[in-house]
Structure formats: structure tokens, C-alpha cells
């Protein structure tokens, strides 16, 4: 039995959670506290890294305390502490990882430095006991990628956006049309009252092979169409949102069909399944499209509960638990030993691709691959 405290601070959610995992790998979420900083960032129309880092400092110890109390677990009952060590906004990652290191050191238990993307990738194993291998479509404000999740620690990036993430495109489209932040839900609401056939917007990169995507041009096309219509009425906003959302659904639907084909080529004897994660997975039009594509391919679409699809610490605790379990199988003493020999040496990282083999799409910076 493992009892793990998880901490997540890589963007604008300050989160802590406690999980209990039994011998058979069955997981009980004892607490899952998420404080969204939306109110702090709304006046700026997006996440401001410095404000996020400061808010994490102010909130995190209270959130951890709340998670431990709700779980009714004492410090000495923890088997380990897992925290996001990247990728993300560096100020926030530092706050979470250093807090986790301090706790791990003071209770003499292992620290597990978790890749945030691995947290998203493994969530469906916690909620739906999904077996490896499976496809993951991660669509959030910071990430848009298809991953092949082959085994614990074995991830292959099949495709990614070469510019904006989908959530970012929704947020920027909302901003330019005068809709509130976060833009995704606002655009979806307006789109419900609009006609998606009014504006002919581009479906970037669809003529290219592979699974890469691009959304910056689409957002610019919305801007150009809006400028032509000035002054922009409510009806124009609704129609533009509907046309934009339809274009995104077309791109994601097309790429997902290709992802299923690729999965079947690689694993002809494994039933094809795709897990969706990230805030954009809440979008109904996109979900309907993905369900249709999955049905056409005789594949399964798995959508964990929304609360566990967006940023949270339960997914970090779970990824940490999977890693710790594997380490403990090889060396049972890891559960007894303090910081030494575990991830205590891991540094916070702004960039940290899950797939260490595929080439960076955007290029390499001083701190490693950008995408
Ligand atoms: O996963 P998430 O909560 O946080 C990270 O970005 O890590 O995702 C937030 C993103 C935002 O860009 C937001 O606009 C988008 O998800 N989003 C949506 C919807 N709900 C949230 N995008 C489209 N439709 C939605 N219903
Ligand atoms: Zn995330």
C-alpha cells in the first residue's frame, strides 16, 4: 500500500492531493485540492508568470495542509512526496518542487520529481485502469500533442502544434473578439448560437503528412475576418466563434483519424484506444467529433472526469506512485531511505519533453528542446 502526497504548481493552479494505492494498483483519491488563480489573472487576459509564482508561494502551504487534513493522513503515514518538476512556468515549478523537497527531507521519505505531461499521460490509468499501450491527445492552454504511451517512462510524441496550443488559440480568439478569459468556454458558448458555415477559415497543415498541427494562422484568419466586419456585432462574434471551433474540430478530427491508423499499424493485435486530457477536452463540439472518429475506427475514446483532465495534483501523485512502485519493486529499501538515491537532486525545469528521442519541432534553446 502506498500513500502519496502530490503537488502541482506549474501554471496557474495551486494544487495538492493525497492518494492511497493498494497492492492491486487500485487507487483511492483521499483528497484533491485545486485552487485556480483565474481571478488573479483575469484582469490581464492571460496568465502572468510573476503573479502566478507569487500566488503559489502564498497559497501552497495552506493547500498542502488542507489536502493532508481532508485525507486524514499524518505526515508519518506518507510513503513519498511527488511534485511537478517541469515543464512549466519556472517560478511556480520552483515553489512546488522546493516545498516537496522540504517535506520529503523532513519526513525522511523519497521525493519523486514528476514530469507534468507524464501526469496527464497516466491519469486514465488511475481513473479507468487503462492498460499500455494507448494514444494520448493532450489539449490544454500550454500543450497540444499526440503521444503514444507505450509503457511507464516510454513515450513517443507522434505530433504536436508547431505554434499555438489549441487552448491558447481559443484564449487569443476570445480576447480579440472581446470575450472574457479563459476563452475556451466563452468561445464555445458563443459558437452554440452561431453558424459555422459563414466564414471560410483555414485548416492549417492538413495537406501535410504526419500529425503536426498549427493554429496561429487560424487565429489570424479570425482577426482578418473580424476586421472586415467592423463594427463587429454579437451575431458576427457568434458566427466567427462557430466557424473557428469547427475548423479546430476538423483539424483535430483529421489528425486523430491518422493517429488511430498509426496505432493500428504499430499494434495490429491491440484494441485501439485514445485518452483525451487537458482543459480543451471539455469542449463538446471537439468531443463529439473525436467520438465519431473513434467509432469510425472501431476504437475507444477515454475521457477521465474533467476535474482530473485539467491541472491537478492527484495526477502528479499517481505518476509519482507508478514510478515509486517500479523503483520499490527493484529495490524495496527505497521506501525506507531518505532523500539520498531518489530525485532530491532533480532541478526545476521550464522545458522537459516527455519524448527524449523525437526531434524538437521548434528548435533547441539554452534549456533544451522547446517543444
Ligand atoms: O488544462 P488546463 O486547465 O490548463 C492548462 O493549460 O494547463 O487548460 C486550460 C485551457 C485554456 O486555454 C482554456 O481556454 C481551455 O483549456 N478550455 C477550453 C474549454 N474549457 C477550457 N477550450 C475550448 N473549449 C472549452 N470548453
Ligand atoms: Zn497541464
CSV table of C-alpha atoms and ligand atoms in Angstrom, one decimal:
chain,number,residue,atom,x,y,z
A,1,UNK,CA,0.0,0.0,0.0
A,2,UNK,CA,1.4,3.4,-1.0
A,3,UNK,CA,0.2,6.8,0.4
A,4,UNK,CA,1.5,9.6,-1.7
A,5,UNK,CA,1.2,13.4,-1.4
A,6,UNK,CA,1.2,15.2,-4.8
A,7,UNK,CA,2.0,18.8,-5.5
A,8,UNK,CA,1.3,20.7,-8.7
A,9,UNK,CA,2.3,24.4,-9.4
A,10,UNK,CA,3.4,24.5,-13.0
A,11,UNK,CA,0.9,27.0,-14.3
A,12,UNK,CA,-2.0,28.8,-12.6
A,13,UNK,CA,-3.4,26.1,-10.4
A,14,UNK,CA,-2.0,25.6,-6.9
A,15,UNK,CA,-2.8,22.0,-6.1
A,16,UNK,CA,-2.2,19.3,-3.6
A,17,UNK,CA,-3.7,15.8,-3.3
A,18,UNK,CA,-3.3,12.6,-1.3
A,19,UNK,CA,-3.7,9.2,-2.9
A,20,UNK,CA,-3.8,5.7,-1.4
A,21,UNK,CA,-2.9,2.8,-3.7
A,22,UNK,CA,-3.4,-0.8,-2.7
A,23,UNK,CA,-1.5,-3.9,-3.7
A,24,UNK,CA,-3.6,-4.4,-6.9
A,25,UNK,CA,-3.0,-0.9,-8.1
A,26,UNK,CA,-6.5,0.3,-7.1
A,27,UNK,CA,-6.4,4.0,-6.2
A,28,UNK,CA,-8.4,6.0,-3.8
A,29,UNK,CA,-8.2,9.8,-4.0
A,30,UNK,CA,-8.3,10.8,-0.3
A,31,UNK,CA,-8.1,14.5,-1.2
A,32,UNK,CA,-7.7,16.6,-4.3
A,33,UNK,CA,-7.5,20.3,-3.5
A,34,UNK,CA,-7.2,22.7,-6.5
A,35,UNK,CA,-7.0,26.5,-6.2
A,36,UNK,CA,-7.4,28.1,-9.6
A,37,UNK,CA,-5.8,31.5,-9.8
A,38,UNK,CA,-8.2,32.7,-12.6
A,39,UNK,CA,-9.3,35.7,-10.6
A,40,UNK,CA,-5.7,36.9,-10.2
A,41,UNK,CA,-5.0,36.7,-13.9
A,42,UNK,CA,-8.4,37.7,-15.4
A,43,UNK,CA,-7.6,41.5,-15.4
A,44,UNK,CA,-4.6,40.7,-17.7
A,45,UNK,CA,-6.4,38.4,-20.1
A,46,UNK,CA,-4.0,35.6,-19.5
A,47,UNK,CA,-1.5,34.0,-17.0
A,48,UNK,CA,1.2,36.4,-15.8
A,49,UNK,CA,4.1,34.2,-14.7
A,50,UNK,CA,5.3,36.5,-11.8
A,51,UNK,CA,1.8,36.8,-10.4
A,52,UNK,CA,1.4,33.0,-10.6
A,53,UNK,CA,4.7,32.4,-8.8
A,54,UNK,CA,3.8,34.8,-6.0
A,55,UNK,CA,0.4,33.3,-5.6
A,56,UNK,CA,1.8,29.8,-5.4
A,57,UNK,CA,4.2,30.9,-2.6
A,58,UNK,CA,1.3,32.5,-0.7
A,59,UNK,CA,-1.1,29.6,-1.2
A,60,UNK,CA,0.8,26.3,-1.3
A,61,UNK,CA,1.4,25.5,2.4
A,62,UNK,CA,-2.3,26.1,3.2
A,63,UNK,CA,-3.3,23.9,0.2
A,64,UNK,CA,-1.0,21.1,1.3
A,65,UNK,CA,-2.3,21.4,4.9
A,66,UNK,CA,-5.9,21.2,3.6
A,67,UNK,CA,-5.1,18.2,1.4
A,68,UNK,CA,-3.5,16.3,4.4
A,69,UNK,CA,-6.3,17.2,6.8
A,70,UNK,CA,-9.1,16.3,4.3
A,71,UNK,CA,-7.3,12.9,3.7
A,72,UNK,CA,-6.9,12.5,7.4
A,73,UNK,CA,-3.4,11.3,6.9
A,74,UNK,CA,-0.4,12.1,9.2
A,75,UNK,CA,3.0,13.0,7.8
A,76,UNK,CA,4.5,9.8,9.1
A,77,UNK,CA,1.9,7.8,7.1
A,78,UNK,CA,3.2,9.1,3.7
A,79,UNK,CA,5.2,6.7,1.5
A,80,UNK,CA,6.6,9.6,-0.5
A,81,UNK,CA,6.1,13.1,-1.9
A,82,UNK,CA,5.6,13.7,-5.7
A,83,UNK,CA,5.8,17.2,-7.3
A,84,UNK,CA,5.8,18.6,-10.7
A,85,UNK,CA,9.4,19.4,-11.6
A,86,UNK,CA,8.6,20.8,-15.1
A,87,UNK,CA,7.7,21.7,-17.8
A,88,UNK,CA,6.0,24.9,-16.8
A,89,UNK,CA,6.4,28.4,-15.6
A,90,UNK,CA,9.7,28.3,-13.8
A,91,UNK,CA,8.7,30.4,-10.8
A,92,UNK,CA,5.8,28.1,-10.0
A,93,UNK,CA,7.7,24.9,-10.6
A,94,UNK,CA,10.4,26.1,-8.2
A,95,UNK,CA,7.9,26.8,-5.4
A,96,UNK,CA,6.2,23.4,-5.8
A,97,UNK,CA,9.4,21.3,-6.1
A,98,UNK,CA,11.2,23.0,-3.3
A,99,UNK,CA,8.2,22.7,-1.0
A,100,UNK,CA,8.0,19.0,-1.8
A,101,UNK,CA,11.8,18.5,-1.2
A,102,UNK,CA,11.5,20.2,2.2
A,103,UNK,CA,8.6,17.9,3.2
A,104,UNK,CA,10.3,14.8,1.9
A,105,UNK,CA,13.5,15.7,3.7
A,106,UNK,CA,11.8,16.4,7.0
A,107,UNK,CA,9.8,13.2,7.0
A,108,UNK,CA,12.7,11.1,5.6
A,109,UNK,CA,10.7,9.8,2.7
A,110,UNK,CA,11.5,9.6,-1.1
A,111,UNK,CA,10.8,12.6,-3.3
A,112,UNK,CA,9.6,11.8,-6.9
A,113,UNK,CA,10.1,14.6,-9.4
A,114,UNK,CA,7.3,14.2,-11.9
A,115,UNK,CA,7.0,15.5,-15.5
A,116,UNK,CA,3.7,17.3,-15.7
A,117,UNK,CA,3.0,15.8,-19.1
A,118,UNK,CA,3.5,12.3,-17.6
A,119,UNK,CA,0.9,13.2,-15.0
A,120,UNK,CA,-1.6,13.9,-17.8
A,121,UNK,CA,-0.4,10.8,-19.7
A,122,UNK,CA,-1.1,8.4,-16.9
A,123,UNK,CA,-4.3,9.9,-15.4
A,124,UNK,CA,-6.5,7.4,-17.3
A,125,UNK,CA,-4.6,4.5,-15.6
A,126,UNK,CA,-5.7,5.9,-12.3
A,127,UNK,CA,-9.3,6.6,-13.3
A,128,UNK,CA,-10.0,3.8,-15.8
A,129,UNK,CA,-7.2,1.3,-15.3
A,130,UNK,CA,-6.2,1.7,-18.9
A,131,UNK,CA,-3.5,-0.7,-20.0
A,132,UNK,CA,-0.5,0.2,-22.0
A,133,UNK,CA,-0.2,1.0,-24.9
A,134,UNK,CA,-2.6,3.8,-25.7
A,135,UNK,CA,-2.8,7.1,-27.6
A,136,UNK,CA,-3.0,10.3,-25.7
A,137,UNK,CA,-4.3,13.6,-27.1
A,138,UNK,CA,-3.3,16.3,-24.7
A,139,UNK,CA,-5.0,19.6,-25.5
A,140,UNK,CA,-4.6,22.4,-23.0
A,141,UNK,CA,-3.6,26.1,-22.8
A,142,UNK,CA,0.1,25.2,-22.9
A,143,UNK,CA,0.2,21.9,-24.8
A,144,UNK,CA,-1.2,20.3,-27.9
A,145,UNK,CA,0.2,16.9,-28.7
A,146,UNK,CA,-0.4,13.3,-29.7
A,147,UNK,CA,1.6,10.9,-27.6
A,148,UNK,CA,2.0,7.1,-27.9
A,149,UNK,CA,2.1,5.9,-24.3
A,150,UNK,CA,3.9,2.6,-24.6
A,151,UNK,CA,4.9,1.8,-21.0
A,152,UNK,CA,5.8,3.7,-17.9
A,153,UNK,CA,8.6,6.1,-18.9
A,154,UNK,CA,8.2,5.2,-22.6
A,155,UNK,CA,6.5,7.9,-24.5
A,156,UNK,CA,6.7,8.8,-28.2
A,157,UNK,CA,5.5,12.1,-29.5
A,158,UNK,CA,3.6,11.5,-32.7
A,159,UNK,CA,2.7,15.1,-33.4
A,160,UNK,CA,2.5,18.5,-31.9
A,161,UNK,CA,1.4,22.0,-32.7
A,162,UNK,CA,4.2,23.9,-34.3
A,163,UNK,CA,3.0,27.2,-32.9
A,164,UNK,CA,0.0,28.0,-30.6
A,165,UNK,CA,-1.6,25.4,-28.3
A,166,UNK,CA,-5.3,24.9,-29.0
A,167,UNK,CA,-6.4,26.4,-25.7
A,168,UNK,CA,-4.1,29.3,-26.4
A,169,UNK,CA,-5.8,29.8,-29.8
A,170,UNK,CA,-9.2,29.7,-28.1
A,171,UNK,CA,-8.0,32.2,-25.5
A,172,UNK,CA,-6.5,34.6,-28.1
A,173,UNK,CA,-9.6,34.3,-30.3
A,174,UNK,CA,-11.8,35.2,-27.4
A,175,UNK,CA,-9.6,38.2,-26.5
A,176,UNK,CA,-9.6,39.6,-30.0
A,177,UNK,CA,-13.4,39.2,-30.1
A,178,UNK,CA,-13.9,40.9,-26.7
A,179,UNK,CA,-14.9,37.7,-24.9
A,180,UNK,CA,-13.8,37.0,-21.3
A,181,UNK,CA,-10.8,34.9,-20.1
A,182,UNK,CA,-10.5,31.9,-20.1
A,183,UNK,CA,-11.5,32.0,-23.7
A,184,UNK,CA,-12.4,28.3,-24.3
A,185,UNK,CA,-15.7,28.2,-22.5
A,186,UNK,CA,-16.7,31.7,-23.8
A,187,UNK,CA,-15.9,30.8,-27.4
A,188,UNK,CA,-17.8,27.5,-27.0
A,189,UNK,CA,-20.9,29.3,-25.6
A,190,UNK,CA,-20.9,31.9,-28.4
A,191,UNK,CA,-20.4,29.2,-31.0
A,192,UNK,CA,-23.6,27.5,-29.9
A,193,UNK,CA,-25.5,30.4,-31.2
A,194,UNK,CA,-23.5,30.9,-34.4
A,195,UNK,CA,-23.4,29.4,-37.8
A,196,UNK,CA,-20.1,27.5,-38.6
A,197,UNK,CA,-20.5,27.8,-42.3
A,198,UNK,CA,-20.5,31.7,-42.5
A,199,UNK,CA,-16.7,32.1,-42.6
A,200,UNK,CA,-14.3,30.0,-44.6
A,201,UNK,CA,-11.3,29.7,-42.2
A,202,UNK,CA,-8.2,27.7,-43.0
A,203,UNK,CA,-7.4,24.2,-41.8
A,204,UNK,CA,-3.6,24.6,-41.5
A,205,UNK,CA,-1.2,21.8,-42.3
A,206,UNK,CA,-3.9,19.3,-43.3
A,207,UNK,CA,-2.3,18.7,-46.6
A,208,UNK,CA,0.9,17.6,-44.9
A,209,UNK,CA,1.7,14.1,-43.8
A,210,UNK,CA,2.3,13.2,-40.1
A,211,UNK,CA,0.4,14.5,-37.1
A,212,UNK,CA,1.7,18.0,-36.6
A,213,UNK,CA,-0.7,20.9,-36.3
A,214,UNK,CA,-0.7,24.7,-36.5
A,215,UNK,CA,-3.2,27.1,-35.0
A,216,UNK,CA,-1.6,30.6,-35.2
A,217,UNK,CA,-2.8,31.1,-38.8
A,218,UNK,CA,-6.3,30.2,-37.9
A,219,UNK,CA,-6.4,32.8,-35.1
A,220,UNK,CA,-5.0,35.4,-37.5
A,221,UNK,CA,-7.7,34.5,-40.1
A,222,UNK,CA,-10.4,35.2,-37.4
A,223,UNK,CA,-8.8,38.5,-36.8
A,224,UNK,CA,-8.8,39.4,-40.5
A,225,UNK,CA,-12.4,38.3,-40.9
A,226,UNK,CA,-13.4,40.4,-37.9
A,227,UNK,CA,-11.6,43.5,-39.1
A,228,UNK,CA,-13.6,43.3,-42.4
A,229,UNK,CA,-16.9,43.2,-40.5
A,230,UNK,CA,-16.2,46.2,-38.2
A,231,UNK,CA,-18.2,47.2,-36.2
A,232,UNK,CA,-18.4,43.6,-35.0
A,233,UNK,CA,-22.0,42.7,-33.9
A,234,UNK,CA,-22.9,39.9,-31.5
A,235,UNK,CA,-24.1,37.9,-34.4
A,236,UNK,CA,-20.7,38.2,-36.2
A,237,UNK,CA,-18.9,37.1,-32.9
A,238,UNK,CA,-21.1,34.1,-32.7
A,239,UNK,CA,-20.6,33.1,-36.3
A,240,UNK,CA,-16.8,33.7,-36.1
A,241,UNK,CA,-16.6,31.5,-32.9
A,242,UNK,CA,-18.7,28.8,-34.6
A,243,UNK,CA,-16.5,28.8,-37.7
A,244,UNK,CA,-13.3,28.9,-35.6
A,245,UNK,CA,-14.4,25.9,-33.4
A,246,UNK,CA,-15.5,24.0,-36.5
A,247,UNK,CA,-12.1,24.5,-38.1
A,248,UNK,CA,-10.4,23.3,-34.9
A,249,UNK,CA,-12.7,20.2,-34.7
A,250,UNK,CA,-11.8,19.5,-38.4
A,251,UNK,CA,-8.1,19.6,-37.7
A,252,UNK,CA,-8.3,17.5,-34.5
A,253,UNK,CA,-10.7,15.0,-36.1
A,254,UNK,CA,-8.4,14.6,-39.2
A,255,UNK,CA,-5.3,14.2,-37.1
A,256,UNK,CA,-7.0,11.8,-34.7
A,257,UNK,CA,-8.1,9.5,-37.6
A,258,UNK,CA,-4.5,9.4,-38.7
A,259,UNK,CA,-3.4,8.7,-35.1
A,260,UNK,CA,-5.7,5.7,-34.9
A,261,UNK,CA,-4.4,4.4,-38.3
A,262,UNK,CA,-0.9,4.7,-37.0
A,263,UNK,CA,-1.7,2.9,-33.7
A,264,UNK,CA,-3.3,0.0,-35.7
A,265,UNK,CA,-0.2,-0.3,-37.9
A,266,UNK,CA,2.1,-0.5,-34.8
A,267,UNK,CA,-0.2,-2.7,-32.7
A,268,UNK,CA,-2.4,-4.8,-35.0
A,269,UNK,CA,-3.5,-7.0,-32.1
A,270,UNK,CA,-4.2,-4.4,-29.5
A,271,UNK,CA,-7.7,-2.7,-29.5
A,272,UNK,CA,-7.0,1.0,-30.4
A,273,UNK,CA,-7.8,3.5,-27.6
A,274,UNK,CA,-7.2,7.2,-27.2
A,275,UNK,CA,-7.3,9.1,-23.9
A,276,UNK,CA,-8.0,12.8,-24.0
A,277,UNK,CA,-6.7,15.2,-21.4
A,278,UNK,CA,-6.3,19.0,-20.9
A,279,UNK,CA,-8.9,21.8,-20.5
A,280,UNK,CA,-9.9,21.8,-24.2
A,281,UNK,CA,-11.1,18.2,-23.8
A,282,UNK,CA,-14.1,19.8,-22.1
A,283,UNK,CA,-15.3,21.2,-25.5
A,284,UNK,CA,-18.4,19.5,-26.5
A,285,UNK,CA,-18.0,20.0,-30.3
A,286,UNK,CA,-14.5,18.6,-30.2
A,287,UNK,CA,-15.6,15.6,-28.1
A,288,UNK,CA,-18.5,14.8,-30.4
A,289,UNK,CA,-16.0,14.9,-33.4
A,290,UNK,CA,-13.5,12.7,-31.6
A,291,UNK,CA,-16.2,10.2,-30.6
A,292,UNK,CA,-17.3,10.0,-34.2
A,293,UNK,CA,-13.8,9.4,-35.4
A,294,UNK,CA,-13.2,6.8,-32.8
A,295,UNK,CA,-16.4,5.0,-33.7
A,296,UNK,CA,-15.4,5.0,-37.4
A,297,UNK,CA,-12.1,3.4,-36.4
A,298,UNK,CA,-13.6,0.9,-34.1
A,299,UNK,CA,-11.6,2.5,-31.3
A,300,UNK,CA,-12.3,3.6,-27.8
A,301,UNK,CA,-12.2,7.2,-26.6
A,302,UNK,CA,-11.5,7.6,-22.9
A,303,UNK,CA,-12.1,10.9,-21.2
A,304,UNK,CA,-11.3,10.9,-17.5
A,305,UNK,CA,-13.5,13.2,-15.3
A,306,UNK,CA,-13.0,16.8,-16.2
A,307,UNK,CA,-11.5,17.7,-12.7
A,308,UNK,CA,-8.7,15.1,-13.4
A,309,UNK,CA,-8.2,16.2,-17.0
A,310,UNK,CA,-7.3,19.7,-16.2
A,311,UNK,CA,-4.3,20.6,-14.0
A,312,UNK,CA,-4.5,18.9,-10.6
A,313,UNK,CA,-2.2,17.2,-8.1
A,314,UNK,CA,-3.9,13.8,-8.0
A,315,UNK,CA,-2.4,13.1,-11.4
A,316,UNK,CA,1.1,14.1,-10.2
A,317,UNK,CA,0.7,11.9,-7.1
A,318,UNK,CA,-0.4,9.0,-9.3
A,319,UNK,CA,2.5,9.4,-11.7
A,320,UNK,CA,4.8,9.5,-8.7
A,321,UNK,CA,3.2,6.4,-7.3
A,322,UNK,CA,3.7,4.5,-10.5
A,323,UNK,CA,7.3,5.5,-10.6
A,324,UNK,CA,7.9,4.7,-6.9
A,325,UNK,CA,6.2,1.3,-7.2
A,326,UNK,CA,8.5,0.4,-10.1
A,327,UNK,CA,11.6,1.6,-8.1
A,328,UNK,CA,10.4,-0.2,-4.9
A,329,UNK,CA,9.9,-3.5,-6.9
A,330,UNK,CA,13.6,-3.3,-7.9
A,331,UNK,CA,14.8,-2.0,-4.5
A,332,UNK,CA,12.4,-2.3,-1.6
A,333,UNK,CA,14.6,-0.2,0.7
A,334,UNK,CA,13.8,2.9,-1.3
A,335,UNK,CA,10.7,3.3,0.8
A,336,UNK,CA,12.7,3.5,3.9
A,337,UNK,CA,15.5,5.7,2.8
A,338,UNK,CA,15.6,9.4,2.9
A,339,UNK,CA,16.3,11.9,0.1
A,340,UNK,CA,19.5,10.1,-0.9
A,341,UNK,CA,19.2,7.9,-4.0
A,342,UNK,CA,15.9,9.4,-5.1
A,343,UNK,CA,15.0,12.5,-7.1
A,344,UNK,CA,16.3,15.0,-4.5
A,345,UNK,CA,18.9,16.2,-7.0
A,346,UNK,CA,16.4,17.0,-9.7
A,347,UNK,CA,16.2,20.7,-10.7
A,348,UNK,CA,13.1,22.5,-11.7
A,349,UNK,CA,12.9,22.7,-15.5
A,350,UNK,CA,10.9,25.1,-17.7
A,351,UNK,CA,11.2,22.6,-20.6
A,352,UNK,CA,11.1,18.9,-20.3
A,353,UNK,CA,9.9,16.9,-23.4
A,354,UNK,CA,8.4,13.5,-22.4
A,355,UNK,CA,9.8,12.0,-25.6
A,356,UNK,CA,13.5,12.1,-25.4
A,357,UNK,CA,14.1,10.7,-28.9
A,358,UNK,CA,11.9,12.7,-31.4
A,359,UNK,CA,13.5,15.9,-32.7
A,360,UNK,CA,12.3,19.3,-31.4
A,361,UNK,CA,9.9,20.9,-33.8
A,362,UNK,CA,10.6,24.5,-32.8
A,363,UNK,CA,14.3,24.2,-32.0
A,364,UNK,CA,16.6,24.0,-29.0
A,365,UNK,CA,17.2,26.8,-26.6
A,366,UNK,CA,19.7,27.1,-23.8
A,367,UNK,CA,17.5,24.8,-21.6
A,368,UNK,CA,16.8,22.1,-24.1
A,369,UNK,CA,14.1,21.3,-26.7
A,370,UNK,CA,11.4,23.9,-26.9
A,371,UNK,CA,8.6,21.5,-27.9
B,1,LIG,O1,-5.6,22.0,-18.8
B,1,LIG,P1,-6.0,23.4,-18.5
B,1,LIG,O2,-7.0,23.7,-17.4
B,1,LIG,O3,-4.7,24.3,-18.1
B,1,LIG,C1,-3.5,24.3,-18.8
B,1,LIG,O4,-3.5,25.0,-19.8
B,1,LIG,O5,-2.6,23.6,-18.4
B,1,LIG,O6,-6.5,24.1,-19.8
B,1,LIG,C2,-6.9,25.4,-19.9
B,1,LIG,C3,-7.2,25.7,-21.4
B,1,LIG,C4,-7.5,27.2,-21.6
B,1,LIG,O7,-6.7,27.6,-22.7
B,1,LIG,C5,-9.0,27.2,-21.8
B,1,LIG,O8,-9.4,28.3,-22.7
B,1,LIG,C6,-9.2,25.9,-22.5
B,1,LIG,O9,-8.3,25.0,-21.8
B,1,LIG,N1,-10.6,25.4,-22.4
B,1,LIG,C7,-11.4,25.2,-23.4
B,1,LIG,C8,-12.7,24.9,-22.9
B,1,LIG,N2,-12.5,24.9,-21.5
B,1,LIG,C9,-11.3,25.2,-21.2
B,1,LIG,N3,-11.2,25.3,-24.7
B,1,LIG,C10,-12.2,25.0,-25.5
B,1,LIG,N4,-13.5,24.7,-25.1
B,1,LIG,C11,-13.7,24.6,-23.8
B,1,LIG,N5,-15.0,24.3,-23.3
B,2,LIG,ZN1,-1.5,20.6,-17.8
